[in-house]
Structure formats: structure tokens, C-alpha cells
mmCIF file of C-alpha atoms in Angstrom:
data_model
loop_
_atom_site.group_PDB
_atom_site.id
_atom_site.type_symbol
_atom_site.label_atom_id
_atom_site.label_comp_id
_atom_site.label_asym_id
_atom_site.label_seq_id
_atom_site.Cartn_x
_atom_site.Cartn_y
_atom_site.Cartn_z
ATOM 1 C CA MET A 1 -0.115 -0.165 0.059
ATOM 2 C CA PRO A 2 1.250 3.297 -1.037
ATOM 3 C CA ALA A 3 2.302 6.100 1.766
ATOM 4 C CA SER A 4 -0.687 8.716 1.727
ATOM 5 C CA PRO A 5 0.818 12.059 0.865
ATOM 6 C CA ASP A 6 0.375 13.056 4.969
ATOM 7 C CA GLU A 7 3.225 9.882 5.600
ATOM 8 C CA ASN A 8 5.571 10.722 2.755
ATOM 9 C CA ALA A 9 5.575 14.978 3.880
ATOM 10 C CA ARG A 10 6.077 13.458 7.441
ATOM 11 C CA ASP A 11 8.949 11.566 6.362
ATOM 12 C CA GLU A 12 9.785 14.334 4.431
ATOM 13 C CA ILE A 13 10.008 17.466 6.727
ATOM 14 C CA LEU A 14 12.073 14.069 9.614
ATOM 15 C CA ALA A 15 14.772 14.253 6.702
ATOM 16 C CA ALA A 16 14.958 17.568 6.810
ATOM 17 C CA TYR A 17 15.198 17.901 10.767
ATOM 18 C CA ARG A 18 17.883 15.135 11.124
ATOM 19 C CA ALA A 19 19.735 17.219 8.208
ATOM 20 C CA HIS A 20 19.842 20.359 10.463
ATOM 21 C CA LEU A 21 21.199 18.658 13.404
ATOM 22 C CA ARG A 22 23.503 16.838 11.175
ATOM 23 C CA ALA A 23 24.257 19.951 9.815
ATOM 24 C CA MET A 24 24.898 22.006 13.307
ATOM 25 C CA THR A 25 27.238 18.695 14.430
ATOM 26 C CA ASP A 26 29.043 19.075 11.684
ATOM 27 C CA GLY A 27 29.417 22.764 11.486
ATOM 28 C CA ASP A 28 27.991 23.675 8.592
ATOM 29 C CA THR A 29 26.680 26.706 8.277
ATOM 30 C CA ASP A 30 25.820 26.082 4.725
ATOM 31 C CA ALA A 31 23.954 23.179 4.278
ATOM 32 C CA LEU A 32 21.729 25.067 7.658
ATOM 33 C CA ASP A 33 21.432 28.023 5.260
ATOM 34 C CA ASP A 34 20.251 25.310 2.595
ATOM 35 C CA LEU A 35 17.685 24.653 5.711
ATOM 36 C CA LEU A 36 16.249 27.489 6.638
ATOM 37 C CA ASP A 37 13.784 30.042 5.734
ATOM 38 C CA ASP A 38 15.829 33.296 4.892
ATOM 39 C CA GLY A 39 13.195 34.973 7.903
ATOM 40 C CA PHE A 40 13.904 31.974 9.675
ATOM 41 C CA THR A 41 14.591 32.483 13.706
ATOM 42 C CA LEU A 42 16.144 30.803 16.487
ATOM 43 C CA THR A 43 14.569 31.925 20.061
ATOM 44 C CA HIS A 44 17.393 30.050 23.036
ATOM 45 C CA ILE A 45 16.299 28.510 25.799
ATOM 46 C CA THR A 46 16.989 32.572 27.027
ATOM 47 C CA GLY A 47 14.022 33.935 25.515
ATOM 48 C CA TYR A 48 16.330 35.378 22.882
ATOM 49 C CA GLN A 49 15.053 34.708 19.629
ATOM 50 C CA GLN A 50 18.041 35.576 16.878
ATOM 51 C CA PRO A 51 18.156 35.784 13.066
ATOM 52 C CA LYS A 52 19.587 33.497 11.333
ATOM 53 C CA ALA A 53 22.886 35.017 9.768
ATOM 54 C CA GLU A 54 23.787 36.361 13.388
ATOM 55 C CA TRP A 55 23.281 32.428 14.853
ATOM 56 C CA LEU A 56 25.976 31.529 11.786
ATOM 57 C CA SER A 57 27.844 33.472 12.206
ATOM 58 C CA GLN A 58 28.186 32.676 15.765
ATOM 59 C CA MET A 59 28.628 29.128 14.427
ATOM 60 C CA ARG A 60 31.001 30.028 12.117
ATOM 61 C CA ALA A 61 33.147 32.222 14.405
ATOM 62 C CA GLY A 62 32.950 28.733 17.004
ATOM 63 C CA GLN A 63 30.472 30.568 19.549
ATOM 64 C CA PHE A 64 28.195 28.148 19.086
ATOM 65 C CA VAL A 65 29.991 24.133 19.007
ATOM 66 C CA TYR A 66 27.544 21.232 18.364
ATOM 67 C CA HIS A 67 29.959 18.714 19.316
ATOM 68 C CA GLY A 68 27.056 15.365 19.140
ATOM 69 C CA VAL A 69 23.046 15.137 19.394
ATOM 70 C CA ASN A 70 21.565 12.025 20.257
ATOM 71 C CA GLU A 71 17.728 12.260 19.237
ATOM 72 C CA LYS A 72 15.412 11.260 22.100
ATOM 73 C CA ASN A 73 11.986 11.790 20.541
ATOM 74 C CA VAL A 74 10.068 13.478 17.235
ATOM 75 C CA THR A 75 6.647 14.246 15.968
ATOM 76 C CA VAL A 76 5.809 15.777 13.316
ATOM 77 C CA ASP A 77 1.793 17.591 13.012
ATOM 78 C CA VAL A 78 0.817 18.267 9.584
ATOM 79 C CA ASP A 79 -1.515 20.544 8.667
ATOM 80 C CA THR A 80 -4.554 20.036 6.558
ATOM 81 C CA ASP A 81 -3.511 22.303 3.696
ATOM 82 C CA GLY A 82 -0.311 19.511 3.937
ATOM 83 C CA ASP A 83 1.986 22.902 2.953
ATOM 84 C CA THR A 84 2.470 23.414 7.211
ATOM 85 C CA ALA A 85 4.011 21.321 9.631
ATOM 86 C CA ARG A 86 4.920 21.700 13.539
ATOM 87 C CA LEU A 87 7.760 18.841 14.664
ATOM 88 C CA VAL A 88 8.105 18.935 18.218
ATOM 89 C CA GLY A 89 11.956 17.131 18.635
ATOM 90 C CA ARG A 90 14.039 16.093 22.716
ATOM 91 C CA ILE A 91 17.992 16.165 21.862
ATOM 92 C CA VAL A 92 20.350 16.262 24.509
ATOM 93 C CA THR A 93 22.832 17.566 22.412
ATOM 94 C CA GLU A 94 26.704 17.838 23.873
ATOM 95 C CA ALA A 95 27.839 21.403 23.168
ATOM 96 C CA THR A 96 29.835 24.433 23.318
ATOM 97 C CA VAL A 97 28.161 27.485 23.825
ATOM 98 C CA TYR A 98 30.200 30.269 24.898
ATOM 99 C CA GLY A 99 32.675 28.834 26.439
ATOM 100 C CA THR A 100 30.589 26.466 28.354
ATOM 101 C CA HIS A 101 30.835 22.687 27.314
ATOM 102 C CA ALA A 102 27.836 20.786 29.274
ATOM 103 C CA ASP A 103 25.789 18.273 27.596
ATOM 104 C CA TRP A 104 22.031 20.304 27.201
ATOM 105 C CA PRO A 105 18.670 18.827 27.579
ATOM 106 C CA LEU A 106 16.832 20.878 24.746
ATOM 107 C CA GLN A 107 13.045 20.829 22.793
ATOM 108 C CA PHE A 108 12.602 22.093 20.048
ATOM 109 C CA THR A 109 9.010 23.124 18.809
ATOM 110 C CA MET A 110 9.742 23.979 14.479
ATOM 111 C CA ASP A 111 7.960 25.725 12.600
ATOM 112 C CA TYR A 112 8.575 24.065 8.739
ATOM 113 C CA ALA A 113 6.566 25.170 4.922
ATOM 114 C CA ARG A 114 6.981 23.635 1.590
ATOM 115 C CA ASP A 115 8.737 25.496 -0.427
ATOM 116 C CA GLY A 116 8.182 23.218 -3.593
ATOM 117 C CA ASP A 117 9.591 20.082 -3.281
ATOM 118 C CA THR A 118 11.284 20.973 -0.318
ATOM 119 C CA TRP A 119 10.299 21.366 3.870
ATOM 120 C CA THR A 120 11.612 24.801 4.683
ATOM 121 C CA ALA A 121 12.795 25.209 8.751
ATOM 122 C CA LEU A 122 11.080 28.857 9.412
ATOM 123 C CA ARG A 123 11.574 28.648 12.947
ATOM 124 C CA SER A 124 12.579 27.496 16.073
ATOM 125 C CA VAL A 125 11.881 27.429 19.653
ATOM 126 C CA ALA A 126 14.569 25.508 21.774
ATOM 127 C CA THR A 127 13.182 24.492 25.580
ATOM 128 C CA THR A 128 15.058 22.613 27.971
ATOM 129 C CA TRP A 129 12.870 18.880 29.341
#
């Protein structure tokens, strides 16, 4: 039985999310630039809403270094329009942030939109769990 459009969308969003996590740990800011919408914002656990260009610049400068990611769970809800979705993923990431090295238990709530044949992250809100 073929996958439903909803299942296909979920699989595509999961692939985009996992590519995002890989790019973070690889320090691949070019890949992140491609995966994230131009207007993408990352809201950190501090509540600071950071524009994509600033976050990527700080990654390039070594202020955010992601050493590894352990994915704990993830859910994806595709809206009825089929062109937007929300992903909630829990990870533990080993990272050095502004010189502080730790294992960070993070929950990302990410909004995605379909852009042609690709799913692009519009925003991410990180909280601890």
C-alpha cells in the first residue's frame, strides 16, 4: 500500500530535521543556510530570538559548537493544508556555547513550510526538558 501524502510529508520533514541536526554537529553553516528560511529565527533557552544570519555567523566564529546530538523522540503534525507542519523534537546535545561545555537537554518546536518539493524550517524555539 503506498504511503499517504501526509506520511510522505512527515518523512520529508523528518529528513529535513535530521539534516539540520547533522549540519549543526558538522558545523556546516552552508547546509544550514540552505535548510532554513531566510527569515528563520532561533529562540534560545534564554528567550533570545536570534536571526538566522547572526546564529550562523556565531557558529562560524566558534561561539556555538555542537559536538554531538542524541535524538530522544520526535513528533510531526502536518496541517490540513499539507503545506505547513510543526515538529517537536527532544535531543541531548553536547555543545560548547559561549565557552560553556555541557550536555544540553533541548526540546525544539519547529515550524516548517513546503517550498516547492522541499520543506524549509521557518522558526525554532528551544526549551529545556
